[in-house]
Amino acid sequence: MEEVKVIDLENGTFVITDEIFINGIKYVYLTNENDVMDFCIRKVKIENNEEYLVKLESDQEFDTAIQEFLNKHQDELKNFN
């Protein structure tokens, strides 16, 4: 059985679906544990050797992050349909 990592955000508890590094930045892909259609992407900010999840800064950053996720999981998504 695989261990599931969860994160509590302002709008619920989310399961870490994936983590991808893009240009040296770690992006965390999260799915609401009670509603799989509710997902979000955060990036990791390191401050004083502590990791914090922060919101993305722009629509362009979101587009880049979601495209990397789709590229990584394209074979799985093809089989999903």
mmCIF file with all atom_site columns, N, CA and C in Angstrom:
data_model
loop_
_atom_site.group_PDB
_atom_site.id
_atom_site.type_symbol
_atom_site.label_atom_id
_atom_site.label_alt_id
_atom_site.label_comp_id
_atom_site.label_asym_id
_atom_site.label_entity_id
_atom_site.label_seq_id
_atom_site.pdbx_PDB_ins_code
_atom_site.Cartn_x
_atom_site.Cartn_y
_atom_site.Cartn_z
_atom_site.occupancy
_atom_site.B_iso_or_equiv
_atom_site.pdbx_formal_charge
_atom_site.auth_seq_id
_atom_site.auth_comp_id
_atom_site.auth_asym_id
_atom_site.auth_atom_id
_atom_site.pdbx_PDB_model_num
ATOM 1   N N  . MET A 1 1  ? 0.848   -1.183 0.000   1.00 0.00 ? 1  MET A N  1
ATOM 2   C CA . MET A 1 1  ? 0.000   0.000  0.000   1.00 0.00 ? 1  MET A CA 1
ATOM 3   C C  . MET A 1 1  ? 0.891   1.242  0.000   1.00 0.00 ? 1  MET A C  1
ATOM 4   N N  . GLU A 1 2  ? 0.592   2.165  -0.891  1.00 0.00 ? 2  GLU A N  1
ATOM 5   C CA . GLU A 1 2  ? 1.379   3.380  -1.022  1.00 0.00 ? 2  GLU A CA 1
ATOM 6   C C  . GLU A 1 2  ? 0.916   4.433  -0.013  1.00 0.00 ? 2  GLU A C  1
ATOM 7   N N  . GLU A 1 3  ? 1.882   5.090  0.616   1.00 0.00 ? 3  GLU A N  1
ATOM 8   C CA . GLU A 1 3  ? 1.560   6.154  1.556   1.00 0.00 ? 3  GLU A CA 1
ATOM 9   C C  . GLU A 1 3  ? 1.095   7.387  0.793   1.00 0.00 ? 3  GLU A C  1
ATOM 10  N N  . VAL A 1 4  ? 0.017   7.998  1.251   1.00 0.00 ? 4  VAL A N  1
ATOM 11  C CA . VAL A 1 4  ? -0.537  9.181  0.612   1.00 0.00 ? 4  VAL A CA 1
ATOM 12  C C  . VAL A 1 4  ? -0.190  10.401 1.458   1.00 0.00 ? 4  VAL A C  1
ATOM 13  N N  . LYS A 1 5  ? 0.364   11.411 0.810   1.00 0.00 ? 5  LYS A N  1
ATOM 14  C CA . LYS A 1 5  ? 0.688   12.651 1.506   1.00 0.00 ? 5  LYS A CA 1
ATOM 15  C C  . LYS A 1 5  ? -0.480  13.612 1.339   1.00 0.00 ? 5  LYS A C  1
ATOM 16  N N  . VAL A 1 6  ? -0.871  14.245 2.444   1.00 0.00 ? 6  VAL A N  1
ATOM 17  C CA . VAL A 1 6  ? -1.964  15.209 2.396   1.00 0.00 ? 6  VAL A CA 1
ATOM 18  C C  . VAL A 1 6  ? -1.489  16.558 2.907   1.00 0.00 ? 6  VAL A C  1
ATOM 19  N N  . ILE A 1 7  ? -2.144  17.589 2.399   1.00 0.00 ? 7  ILE A N  1
ATOM 20  C CA . ILE A 1 7  ? -1.845  18.972 2.761   1.00 0.00 ? 7  ILE A CA 1
ATOM 21  C C  . ILE A 1 7  ? -3.158  19.657 3.098   1.00 0.00 ? 7  ILE A C  1
ATOM 22  N N  . ASP A 1 8  ? -3.201  20.380 4.201   1.00 0.00 ? 8  ASP A N  1
ATOM 23  C CA . ASP A 1 8  ? -4.377  21.175 4.531   1.00 0.00 ? 8  ASP A CA 1
ATOM 24  C C  . ASP A 1 8  ? -4.182  22.580 3.972   1.00 0.00 ? 8  ASP A C  1
ATOM 25  N N  . LEU A 1 9  ? -5.103  22.990 3.102   1.00 0.00 ? 9  LEU A N  1
ATOM 26  C CA . LEU A 1 9  ? -5.100  24.338 2.545   1.00 0.00 ? 9  LEU A CA 1
ATOM 27  C C  . LEU A 1 9  ? -6.307  25.095 3.084   1.00 0.00 ? 9  LEU A C  1
ATOM 28  N N  . GLU A 1 10 ? -6.389  26.353 2.709   1.00 0.00 ? 10 GLU A N  1
ATOM 29  C CA . GLU A 1 10 ? -7.467  27.209 3.199   1.00 0.00 ? 10 GLU A CA 1
ATOM 30  C C  . GLU A 1 10 ? -8.854  26.703 2.802   1.00 0.00 ? 10 GLU A C  1
ATOM 31  N N  . ASN A 1 11 ? -8.950  25.907 1.735   1.00 0.00 ? 11 ASN A N  1
ATOM 32  C CA . ASN A 1 11 ? -10.255 25.443 1.262   1.00 0.00 ? 11 ASN A CA 1
ATOM 33  C C  . ASN A 1 11 ? -10.420 23.921 1.323   1.00 0.00 ? 11 ASN A C  1
ATOM 34  N N  . GLY A 1 12 ? -9.670  23.259 2.188   1.00 0.00 ? 12 GLY A N  1
ATOM 35  C CA . GLY A 1 12 ? -9.859  21.827 2.360   1.00 0.00 ? 12 GLY A CA 1
ATOM 36  C C  . GLY A 1 12 ? -8.564  21.050 2.466   1.00 0.00 ? 12 GLY A C  1
ATOM 37  N N  . THR A 1 13 ? -8.715  19.732 2.529   1.00 0.00 ? 13 THR A N  1
ATOM 38  C CA . THR A 1 13 ? -7.577  18.825 2.612   1.00 0.00 ? 13 THR A CA 1
ATOM 39  C C  . THR A 1 13 ? -7.316  18.249 1.228   1.00 0.00 ? 13 THR A C  1
ATOM 40  N N  . PHE A 1 14 ? -6.067  18.323 0.792   1.00 0.00 ? 14 PHE A N  1
ATOM 41  C CA . PHE A 1 14 ? -5.685  17.913 -0.550  1.00 0.00 ? 14 PHE A CA 1
ATOM 42  C C  . PHE A 1 14 ? -4.632  16.820 -0.498  1.00 0.00 ? 14 PHE A C  1
ATOM 43  N N  . VAL A 1 15 ? -4.728  15.902 -1.459  1.00 0.00 ? 15 VAL A N  1
ATOM 44  C CA . VAL A 1 15 ? -3.762  14.828 -1.622  1.00 0.00 ? 15 VAL A CA 1
ATOM 45  C C  . VAL A 1 15 ? -2.729  15.295 -2.644  1.00 0.00 ? 15 VAL A C  1
ATOM 46  N N  . ILE A 1 16 ? -1.460  15.030 -2.372  1.00 0.00 ? 16 ILE A N  1
ATOM 47  C CA . ILE A 1 16 ? -0.415  15.348 -3.341  1.00 0.00 ? 16 ILE A CA 1
ATOM 48  C C  . ILE A 1 16 ? -0.494  14.326 -4.461  1.00 0.00 ? 16 ILE A C  1
ATOM 49  N N  . THR A 1 17 ? -0.839  14.810 -5.651  1.00 0.00 ? 17 THR A N  1
ATOM 50  C CA . THR A 1 17 ? -0.982  13.959 -6.824  1.00 0.00 ? 17 THR A CA 1
ATOM 51  C C  . THR A 1 17 ? 0.358   13.757 -7.517  1.00 0.00 ? 17 THR A C  1
ATOM 52  N N  . ASP A 1 18 ? 1.171   14.826 -7.542  1.00 0.00 ? 18 ASP A N  1
ATOM 53  C CA . ASP A 1 18 ? 2.461   14.756 -8.227  1.00 0.00 ? 18 ASP A CA 1
ATOM 54  C C  . ASP A 1 18 ? 3.318   15.934 -7.793  1.00 0.00 ? 18 ASP A C  1
ATOM 55  N N  . GLU A 1 19 ? 4.595   15.808 -8.059  1.00 0.00 ? 19 GLU A N  1
ATOM 56  C CA . GLU A 1 19 ? 5.559   16.886 -7.859  1.00 0.00 ? 19 GLU A CA 1
ATOM 57  C C  . GLU A 1 19 ? 6.472   16.896 -9.079  1.00 0.00 ? 19 GLU A C  1
ATOM 58  N N  . ILE A 1 20 ? 6.629   18.067 -9.681  1.00 0.00 ? 20 ILE A N  1
ATOM 59  C CA . ILE A 1 20 ? 7.441   18.188 -10.890 1.00 0.00 ? 20 ILE A CA 1
ATOM 60  C C  . ILE A 1 20 ? 8.349   19.403 -10.746 1.00 0.00 ? 20 ILE A C  1
ATOM 61  N N  . PHE A 1 21 ? 9.615   19.231 -11.115 1.00 0.00 ? 21 PHE A N  1
ATOM 62  C CA . PHE A 1 21 ? 10.545  20.355 -11.141 1.00 0.00 ? 21 PHE A CA 1
ATOM 63  C C  . PHE A 1 21 ? 10.519  20.989 -12.523 1.00 0.00 ? 21 PHE A C  1
ATOM 64  N N  . ILE A 1 22 ? 10.336  22.302 -12.565 1.00 0.00 ? 22 ILE A N  1
ATOM 65  C CA . ILE A 1 22 ? 10.345  23.072 -13.806 1.00 0.00 ? 22 ILE A CA 1
ATOM 66  C C  . ILE A 1 22 ? 11.294  24.247 -13.596 1.00 0.00 ? 22 ILE A C  1
ATOM 67  N N  . ASN A 1 23 ? 12.362  24.263 -14.382 1.00 0.00 ? 23 ASN A N  1
ATOM 68  C CA . ASN A 1 23 ? 13.366  25.342 -14.272 1.00 0.00 ? 23 ASN A CA 1
ATOM 69  C C  . ASN A 1 23 ? 13.848  25.525 -12.833 1.00 0.00 ? 23 ASN A C  1
ATOM 70  N N  . GLY A 1 24 ? 14.073  24.408 -12.142 1.00 0.00 ? 24 GLY A N  1
ATOM 71  C CA . GLY A 1 24 ? 14.612  24.456 -10.788 1.00 0.00 ? 24 GLY A CA 1
ATOM 72  C C  . GLY A 1 24 ? 13.596  24.760 -9.700  1.00 0.00 ? 24 GLY A C  1
ATOM 73  N N  . ILE A 1 25 ? 12.326  24.893 -10.072 1.00 0.00 ? 25 ILE A N  1
ATOM 74  C CA . ILE A 1 25 ? 11.267  25.171 -9.093  1.00 0.00 ? 25 ILE A CA 1
ATOM 75  C C  . ILE A 1 25 ? 10.400  23.934 -8.964  1.00 0.00 ? 25 ILE A C  1
ATOM 76  N N  . LYS A 1 26 ? 10.102  23.559 -7.728  1.00 0.00 ? 26 LYS A N  1
ATOM 77  C CA . LYS A 1 26 ? 9.268   22.380 -7.479  1.00 0.00 ? 26 LYS A CA 1
ATOM 78  C C  . LYS A 1 26 ? 7.799   22.798 -7.433  1.00 0.00 ? 26 LYS A C  1
ATOM 79  N N  . TYR A 1 27 ? 7.003   22.188 -8.328  1.00 0.00 ? 27 TYR A N  1
ATOM 80  C CA . TYR A 1 27 ? 5.565   22.416 -8.367  1.00 0.00 ? 27 TYR A CA 1
ATOM 81  C C  . TYR A 1 27 ? 4.866   21.199 -7.782  1.00 0.00 ? 27 TYR A C  1
ATOM 82  N N  . VAL A 1 28 ? 3.853   21.452 -6.966  1.00 0.00 ? 28 VAL A N  1
ATOM 83  C CA . VAL A 1 28 ? 3.111   20.400 -6.290  1.00 0.00 ? 28 VAL A CA 1
ATOM 84  C C  . VAL A 1 28 ? 1.679   20.434 -6.821  1.00 0.00 ? 28 VAL A C  1
ATOM 85  N N  . TYR A 1 29 ? 1.221   19.274 -7.289  1.00 0.00 ? 29 TYR A N  1
ATOM 86  C CA . TYR A 1 29 ? -0.114  19.136 -7.870  1.00 0.00 ? 29 TYR A CA 1
ATOM 87  C C  . TYR A 1 29 ? -1.005  18.467 -6.830  1.00 0.00 ? 29 TYR A C  1
ATOM 88  N N  . LEU A 1 30 ? -2.103  19.119 -6.503  1.00 0.00 ? 30 LEU A N  1
ATOM 89  C CA . LEU A 1 30 ? -2.944  18.692 -5.388  1.00 0.00 ? 30 LEU A CA 1
ATOM 90  C C  . LEU A 1 30 ? -4.379  18.438 -5.840  1.00 0.00 ? 30 LEU A C  1
ATOM 91  N N  . THR A 1 31 ? -4.998  17.391 -5.268  1.00 0.00 ? 31 THR A N  1
ATOM 92  C CA . THR A 1 31 ? -6.391  17.062 -5.539  1.00 0.00 ? 31 THR A CA 1
ATOM 93  C C  . THR A 1 31 ? -7.143  17.005 -4.216  1.00 0.00 ? 31 THR A C  1
ATOM 94  N N  . ASN A 1 32 ? -8.311  17.637 -4.174  1.00 0.00 ? 32 ASN A N  1
ATOM 95  C CA . ASN A 1 32 ? -9.139  17.623 -2.973  1.00 0.00 ? 32 ASN A CA 1
ATOM 96  C C  . ASN A 1 32 ? -9.549  16.186 -2.667  1.00 0.00 ? 32 ASN A C  1
ATOM 97  N N  . GLU A 1 33 ? -9.341  15.749 -1.447  1.00 0.00 ? 33 GLU A N  1
ATOM 98  C CA . GLU A 1 33 ? -9.642  14.360 -1.093  1.00 0.00 ? 33 GLU A CA 1
ATOM 99  C C  . GLU A 1 33 ? -11.132 14.052 -1.138  1.00 0.00 ? 33 GLU A C  1
ATOM 100 N N  . ASN A 1 34 ? -11.979 15.079 -1.101  1.00 0.00 ? 34 ASN A N  1
ATOM 101 C CA . ASN A 1 34 ? -13.430 14.868 -1.132  1.00 0.00 ? 34 ASN A CA 1
ATOM 102 C C  . ASN A 1 34 ? -14.056 15.151 -2.493  1.00 0.00 ? 34 ASN A C  1
ATOM 103 N N  . ASP A 1 35 ? -13.263 15.698 -3.422  1.00 0.00 ? 35 ASP A N  1
ATOM 104 C CA . ASP A 1 35 ? -13.802 16.061 -4.735  1.00 0.00 ? 35 ASP A CA 1
ATOM 105 C C  . ASP A 1 35 ? -12.661 16.041 -5.749  1.00 0.00 ? 35 ASP A C  1
ATOM 106 N N  . VAL A 1 36 ? -12.537 14.950 -6.498  1.00 0.00 ? 36 VAL A N  1
ATOM 107 C CA . VAL A 1 36 ? -11.412 14.796 -7.422  1.00 0.00 ? 36 VAL A CA 1
ATOM 108 C C  . VAL A 1 36 ? -11.422 15.828 -8.548  1.00 0.00 ? 36 VAL A C  1
ATOM 109 N N  . MET A 1 37 ? -12.537 16.519 -8.747  1.00 0.00 ? 37 MET A N  1
ATOM 110 C CA . MET A 1 37 ? -12.589 17.575 -9.761  1.00 0.00 ? 37 MET A CA 1
ATOM 111 C C  . MET A 1 37 ? -12.005 18.888 -9.242  1.00 0.00 ? 37 MET A C  1
ATOM 112 N N  . ASP A 1 38 ? -11.741 18.964 -7.958  1.00 0.00 ? 38 ASP A N  1
ATOM 113 C CA . ASP A 1 38 ? -11.162 20.156 -7.322  1.00 0.00 ? 38 ASP A CA 1
ATOM 114 C C  . ASP A 1 38 ? -9.665  19.925 -7.175  1.00 0.00 ? 38 ASP A C  1
ATOM 115 N N  . PHE A 1 39 ? -8.891  20.633 -7.982  1.00 0.00 ? 39 PHE A N  1
ATOM 116 C CA . PHE A 1 39 ? -7.436  20.474 -7.919  1.00 0.00 ? 39 PHE A CA 1
ATOM 117 C C  . PHE A 1 39 ? -6.790  21.847 -7.941  1.00 0.00 ? 39 PHE A C  1
ATOM 118 N N  . CYS A 1 40 ? -5.531  21.880 -7.545  1.00 0.00 ? 40 CYS A N  1
ATOM 119 C CA . CYS A 1 40 ? -4.777  23.130 -7.598  1.00 0.00 ? 40 CYS A CA 1
ATOM 120 C C  . CYS A 1 40 ? -3.292  22.812 -7.737  1.00 0.00 ? 40 CYS A C  1
ATOM 121 N N  . ILE A 1 41 ? -2.557  23.815 -8.102  1.00 0.00 ? 41 ILE A N  1
ATOM 122 C CA . ILE A 1 41 ? -1.106  23.695 -8.243  1.00 0.00 ? 41 ILE A CA 1
ATOM 123 C C  . ILE A 1 41 ? -0.484  24.760 -7.353  1.00 0.00 ? 41 ILE A C  1
ATOM 124 N N  . ARG A 1 42 ? 0.497   24.364 -6.596  1.00 0.00 ? 42 ARG A N  1
ATOM 125 C CA . ARG A 1 42 ? 1.263   25.301 -5.773  1.00 0.00 ? 42 ARG A CA 1
ATOM 126 C C  . ARG A 1 42 ? 2.736   25.084 -6.099  1.00 0.00 ? 42 ARG A C  1
ATOM 127 N N  . LYS A 1 43 ? 3.561   26.064 -5.755  1.00 0.00 ? 43 LYS A N  1
ATOM 128 C CA . LYS A 1 43 ? 4.999   25.881 -5.903  1.00 0.00 ? 43 LYS A CA 1
ATOM 129 C C  . LYS A 1 43 ? 5.639   25.997 -4.533  1.00 0.00 ? 43 LYS A C  1
ATOM 130 N N  . VAL A 1 44 ? 6.803   25.390 -4.424  1.00 0.00 ? 44 VAL A N  1
ATOM 131 C CA . VAL A 1 44 ? 7.516   25.376 -3.154  1.00 0.00 ? 44 VAL A CA 1
ATOM 132 C C  . VAL A 1 44 ? 8.467   26.561 -3.111  1.00 0.00 ? 44 VAL A C  1
ATOM 133 N N  . LYS A 1 45 ? 8.349   27.318 -2.049  1.00 0.00 ? 45 LYS A N  1
ATOM 134 C CA . LYS A 1 45 ? 9.257   28.428 -1.792  1.00 0.00 ? 45 LYS A CA 1
ATOM 135 C C  . LYS A 1 45 ? 10.063  28.051 -0.556  1.00 0.00 ? 45 LYS A C  1
ATOM 136 N N  . ILE A 1 46 ? 11.369  28.222 -0.644  1.00 0.00 ? 46 ILE A N  1
ATOM 137 C CA . ILE A 1 46 ? 12.239  27.898 0.490   1.00 0.00 ? 46 ILE A CA 1
ATOM 138 C C  . ILE A 1 46 ? 12.714  29.199 1.121   1.00 0.00 ? 46 ILE A C  1
ATOM 139 N N  . GLU A 1 47 ? 12.448  29.299 2.415   1.00 0.00 ? 47 GLU A N  1
ATOM 140 C CA . GLU A 1 47 ? 12.834  30.489 3.172   1.00 0.00 ? 47 GLU A CA 1
ATOM 141 C C  . GLU A 1 47 ? 13.364  30.031 4.521   1.00 0.00 ? 47 GLU A C  1
ATOM 142 N N  . ASN A 1 48 ? 14.583  30.424 4.853   1.00 0.00 ? 48 ASN A N  1
ATOM 143 C CA . ASN A 1 48 ? 15.214  30.010 6.116   1.00 0.00 ? 48 ASN A CA 1
ATOM 144 C C  . ASN A 1 48 ? 15.218  28.487 6.262   1.00 0.00 ? 48 ASN A C  1
ATOM 145 N N  . ASN A 1 49 ? 15.549  27.799 5.163   1.00 0.00 ? 49 ASN A N  1
ATOM 146 C CA . ASN A 1 49 ? 15.614  26.339 5.123   1.00 0.00 ? 49 ASN A CA 1
ATOM 147 C C  . ASN A 1 49 ? 14.278  25.658 5.406   1.00 0.00 ? 49 ASN A C  1
ATOM 148 N N  . GLU A 1 50 ? 13.172  26.378 5.301   1.00 0.00 ? 50 GLU A N  1
ATOM 149 C CA . GLU A 1 50 ? 11.836  25.812 5.472   1.00 0.00 ? 50 GLU A CA 1
ATOM 150 C C  . GLU A 1 50 ? 11.108  25.878 4.134   1.00 0.00 ? 50 GLU A C  1
ATOM 151 N N  . GLU A 1 51 ? 10.360  24.819 3.814   1.00 0.00 ? 51 GLU A N  1
ATOM 152 C CA . GLU A 1 51 ? 9.581   24.791 2.579   1.00 0.00 ? 51 GLU A CA 1
ATOM 153 C C  . GLU A 1 51 ? 8.161   25.272 2.841   1.00 0.00 ? 51 GLU A C  1
ATOM 154 N N  . TYR A 1 52 ? 7.682   26.155 1.961   1.00 0.00 ? 52 TYR A N  1
ATOM 155 C CA . TYR A 1 52 ? 6.332   26.674 2.037   1.00 0.00 ? 52 TYR A CA 1
ATOM 156 C C  . TYR A 1 52 ? 5.661   26.512 0.677   1.00 0.00 ? 52 TYR A C  1
ATOM 157 N N  . LEU A 1 53 ? 4.379   26.181 0.674   1.00 0.00 ? 53 LEU A N  1
ATOM 158 C CA . LEU A 1 53 ? 3.624   26.158 -0.566  1.00 0.00 ? 53 LEU A CA 1
ATOM 159 C C  . LEU A 1 53 ? 3.021   27.533 -0.792  1.00 0.00 ? 53 LEU A C  1
ATOM 160 N N  . VAL A 1 54 ? 3.239   28.060 -1.994  1.00 0.00 ? 54 VAL A N  1
ATOM 161 C CA . VAL A 1 54 ? 2.701   29.378 -2.335  1.00 0.00 ? 54 VAL A CA 1
ATOM 162 C C  . VAL A 1 54 ? 1.919   29.268 -3.642  1.00 0.00 ? 54 VAL A C  1
ATOM 163 N N  . LYS A 1 55 ? 1.005   30.196 -3.833  1.00 0.00 ? 55 LYS A N  1
ATOM 164 C CA . LYS A 1 55 ? 0.198   30.223 -5.054  1.00 0.00 ? 55 LYS A CA 1
ATOM 165 C C  . LYS A 1 55 ? 1.063   30.625 -6.239  1.00 0.00 ? 55 LYS A C  1
ATOM 166 N N  . LEU A 1 56 ? 0.624   30.234 -7.414  1.00 0.00 ? 56 LEU A N  1
ATOM 167 C CA . LEU A 1 56 ? 1.327   30.609 -8.633  1.00 0.00 ? 56 LEU A CA 1
ATOM 168 C C  . LEU A 1 56 ? 1.113   32.097 -8.895  1.00 0.00 ? 56 LEU A C  1
ATOM 169 N N  . GLU A 1 57 ? 2.069   32.695 -9.577  1.00 0.00 ? 57 GLU A N  1
ATOM 170 C CA . GLU A 1 57 ? 2.063   34.146 -9.738  1.00 0.00 ? 57 GLU A CA 1
ATOM 171 C C  . GLU A 1 57 ? 1.263   34.653 -10.927 1.00 0.00 ? 57 GLU A C  1
ATOM 172 N N  . SER A 1 58 ? 1.001   33.785 -11.911 1.00 0.00 ? 58 SER A N  1
ATOM 173 C CA . SER A 1 58 ? 0.320   34.276 -13.110 1.00 0.00 ? 58 SER A CA 1
ATOM 174 C C  . SER A 1 58 ? -0.377  33.132 -13.842 1.00 0.00 ? 58 SER A C  1
ATOM 175 N N  . ASP A 1 59 ? -1.244  33.513 -14.764 1.00 0.00 ? 59 ASP A N  1
ATOM 176 C CA . ASP A 1 59 ? -1.887  32.521 -15.616 1.00 0.00 ? 59 ASP A CA 1
ATOM 177 C C  . ASP A 1 59 ? -0.854  31.803 -16.471 1.00 0.00 ? 59 ASP A C  1
ATOM 178 N N  . GLN A 1 60 ? 0.157   32.519 -16.886 1.00 0.00 ? 60 GLN A N  1
ATOM 179 C CA . GLN A 1 60 ? 1.216   31.920 -17.706 1.00 0.00 ? 60 GLN A CA 1
ATOM 180 C C  . GLN A 1 60 ? 1.956   30.844 -16.913 1.00 0.00 ? 60 GLN A C  1
ATOM 181 N N  . GLU A 1 61 ? 2.231   31.105 -15.654 1.00 0.00 ? 61 GLU A N  1
ATOM 182 C CA . GLU A 1 61 ? 2.900   30.104 -14.817 1.00 0.00 ? 61 GLU A CA 1
ATOM 183 C C  . GLU A 1 61 ? 1.999   28.870 -14.647 1.00 0.00 ? 61 GLU A C  1
ATOM 184 N N  . PHE A 1 62 ? 0.696   29.090 -14.461 1.00 0.00 ? 62 PHE A N  1
ATOM 185 C CA . PHE A 1 62 ? -0.247  27.978 -14.377 1.00 0.00 ? 62 PHE A CA 1
ATOM 186 C C  . PHE A 1 62 ? -0.234  27.170 -15.675 1.00 0.00 ? 62 PHE A C  1
ATOM 187 N N  . ASP A 1 63 ? -0.290  27.874 -16.808 1.00 0.00 ? 63 ASP A N  1
ATOM 188 C CA . ASP A 1 63 ? -0.295  27.194 -18.108 1.00 0.00 ? 63 ASP A CA 1
ATOM 189 C C  . ASP A 1 63 ? 0.948   26.327 -18.284 1.00 0.00 ? 63 ASP A C  1
ATOM 190 N N  . THR A 1 64 ? 2.104   26.850 -17.893 1.00 0.00 ? 64 THR A N  1
ATOM 191 C CA . THR A 1 64 ? 3.354   26.087 -17.993 1.00 0.00 ? 64 THR A CA 1
ATOM 192 C C  . THR A 1 64 ? 3.313   24.858 -17.087 1.00 0.00 ? 64 THR A C  1
ATOM 193 N N  . ALA A 1 65 ? 2.851   25.041 -15.868 1.00 0.00 ? 65 ALA A N  1
ATOM 194 C CA . ALA A 1 65 ? 2.808   23.942 -14.900 1.00 0.00 ? 65 ALA A CA 1
ATOM 195 C C  . ALA A 1 65 ? 1.828   22.859 -15.336 1.00 0.00 ? 65 ALA A C  1
ATOM 196 N N  . ILE A 1 66 ? 0.661   23.239 -15.836 1.00 0.00 ? 66 ILE A N  1
ATOM 197 C CA . ILE A 1 66 ? -0.317  22.230 -16.243 1.00 0.00 ? 66 ILE A CA 1
ATOM 198 C C  . ILE A 1 66 ? 0.151   21.518 -17.506 1.00 0.00 ? 66 ILE A C  1
ATOM 199 N N  . GLN A 1 67 ? 0.835   22.223 -18.398 1.00 0.00 ? 67 GLN A N  1
ATOM 200 C CA . GLN A 1 67 ? 1.342   21.592 -19.613 1.00 0.00 ? 67 GLN A CA 1
ATOM 201 C C  . GLN A 1 67 ? 2.415   20.556 -19.281 1.00 0.00 ? 67 GLN A C  1
ATOM 202 N N  . GLU A 1 68 ? 3.277   20.858 -18.328 1.00 0.00 ? 68 GLU A N  1
ATOM 203 C CA . GLU A 1 68 ? 4.295   19.891 -17.906 1.00 0.00 ? 68 GLU A CA 1
ATOM 204 C C  . GLU A 1 68 ? 3.646   18.651 -17.291 1.00 0.00 ? 68 GLU A C  1
ATOM 205 N N  . PHE A 1 69 ? 2.586   18.861 -16.512 1.00 0.00 ? 69 PHE A N  1
ATOM 206 C CA . PHE A 1 69 ? 1.864   17.730 -15.933 1.00 0.00 ? 69 PHE A CA 1
ATOM 207 C C  . PHE A 1 69 ? 1.259   16.865 -17.041 1.00 0.00 ? 69 PHE A C  1
ATOM 208 N N  . LEU A 1 70 ? 0.618   17.506 -18.012 1.00 0.00 ? 70 LEU A N  1
ATOM 209 C CA . LEU A 1 70 ? 0.006   16.759 -19.116 1.00 0.00 ? 70 LEU A CA 1
ATOM 210 C C  . LEU A 1 70 ? 1.054   16.026 -19.945 1.00 0.00 ? 70 LEU A C  1
ATOM 211 N N  . ASN A 1 71 ? 2.192   16.664 -20.178 1.00 0.00 ? 71 ASN A N  1
ATOM 212 C CA . ASN A 1 71 ? 3.271   16.003 -20.917 1.00 0.00 ? 71 ASN A CA 1
ATOM 213 C C  . ASN A 1 71 ? 3.763   14.760 -20.174 1.00 0.00 ? 71 ASN A C  1
ATOM 214 N N  . LYS A 1 72 ? 3.933   14.893 -18.880 1.00 0.00 ? 72 LYS A N  1
ATOM 215 C CA . LYS A 1 72 ? 4.449   13.784 -18.070 1.00 0.00 ? 72 LYS A CA 1
ATOM 216 C C  . LYS A 1 72 ? 3.473   12.607 -18.048 1.00 0.00 ? 72 LYS A C  1
ATOM 217 N N  . HIS A 1 73 ? 2.184   12.901 -18.042 1.00 0.00 ? 73 HIS A N  1
ATOM 218 C CA . HIS A 1 73 ? 1.173   11.862 -17.862 1.00 0.00 ? 73 HIS A CA 1
ATOM 219 C C  . HIS A 1 73 ? 0.371   11.573 -19.130 1.00 0.00 ? 73 HIS A C  1
ATOM 220 N N  . GLN A 1 74 ? 0.896   11.950 -20.276 1.00 0.00 ? 74 GLN A N  1
ATOM 221 C CA . GLN A 1 74 ? 0.132   11.797 -21.518 1.00 0.00 ? 74 GLN A CA 1
ATOM 222 C C  . GLN A 1 74 ? -0.283  10.354 -21.802 1.00 0.00 ? 74 GLN A C  1
ATOM 223 N N  . ASP A 1 75 ? 0.582   9.390  -21.534 1.00 0.00 ? 75 ASP A N  1
ATOM 224 C CA . ASP A 1 75 ? 0.227   7.992  -21.796 1.00 0.00 ? 75 ASP A CA 1
ATOM 225 C C  . ASP A 1 75 ? -0.908  7.535  -20.862 1.00 0.00 ? 75 ASP A C  1
ATOM 226 N N  . GLU A 1 76 ? -0.837  7.923  -19.617 1.00 0.00 ? 76 GLU A N  1
ATOM 227 C CA . GLU A 1 76 ? -1.900  7.566  -18.663 1.00 0.00 ? 76 GLU A CA 1
ATOM 228 C C  . GLU A 1 76 ? -3.215  8.205  -19.062 1.00 0.00 ? 76 GLU A C  1
ATOM 229 N N  . LEU A 1 77 ? -3.163  9.451  -19.510 1.00 0.00 ? 77 LEU A N  1
ATOM 230 C CA . LEU A 1 77 ? -4.383  10.154 -19.897 1.00 0.00 ? 77 LEU A CA 1
ATOM 231 C C  . LEU A 1 77 ? -5.013  9.555  -21.144 1.00 0.00 ? 77 LEU A C  1
ATOM 232 N N  . LYS A 1 78 ? -4.200  9.054  -22.072 1.00 0.00 ? 78 LYS A N  1
ATOM 233 C CA . LYS A 1 78 ? -4.740  8.406  -23.266 1.00 0.00 ? 78 LYS A CA 1
ATOM 234 C C  . LYS A 1 78 ? -5.533  7.165  -22.883 1.00 0.00 ? 78 LYS A C  1
ATOM 235 N N  . ASN A 1 79 ? -5.042  6.425  -21.895 1.00 0.00 ? 79 ASN A N  1
ATOM 236 C CA . ASN A 1 79 ? -5.707  5.197  -21.455 1.00 0.00 ? 79 ASN A CA 1
ATOM 237 C C  . ASN A 1 79 ? -6.931  5.477  -20.599 1.00 0.00 ? 79 ASN A C  1
ATOM 238 N N  . PHE A 1 80 ? -7.053  6.700  -20.101 1.00 0.00 ? 80 PHE A N  1
ATOM 239 C CA . PHE A 1 80 ? -8.168  7.078  -19.232 1.00 0.00 ? 80 PHE A CA 1
ATOM 240 C C  . PHE A 1 80 ? -9.469  7.202  -20.016 1.00 0.00 ? 80 PHE A C  1
ATOM 241 N N  . ASN A 1 81 ? -9.368  7.629  -21.254 1.00 0.00 ? 81 ASN A N  1
ATOM 242 C CA . ASN A 1 81 ? -10.579 7.820  -22.079 1.00 0.00 ? 81 ASN A CA 1
ATOM 243 C C  . ASN A 1 81 ? -11.114 6.528  -22.436 1.00 0.00 ? 81 ASN A C  1
#
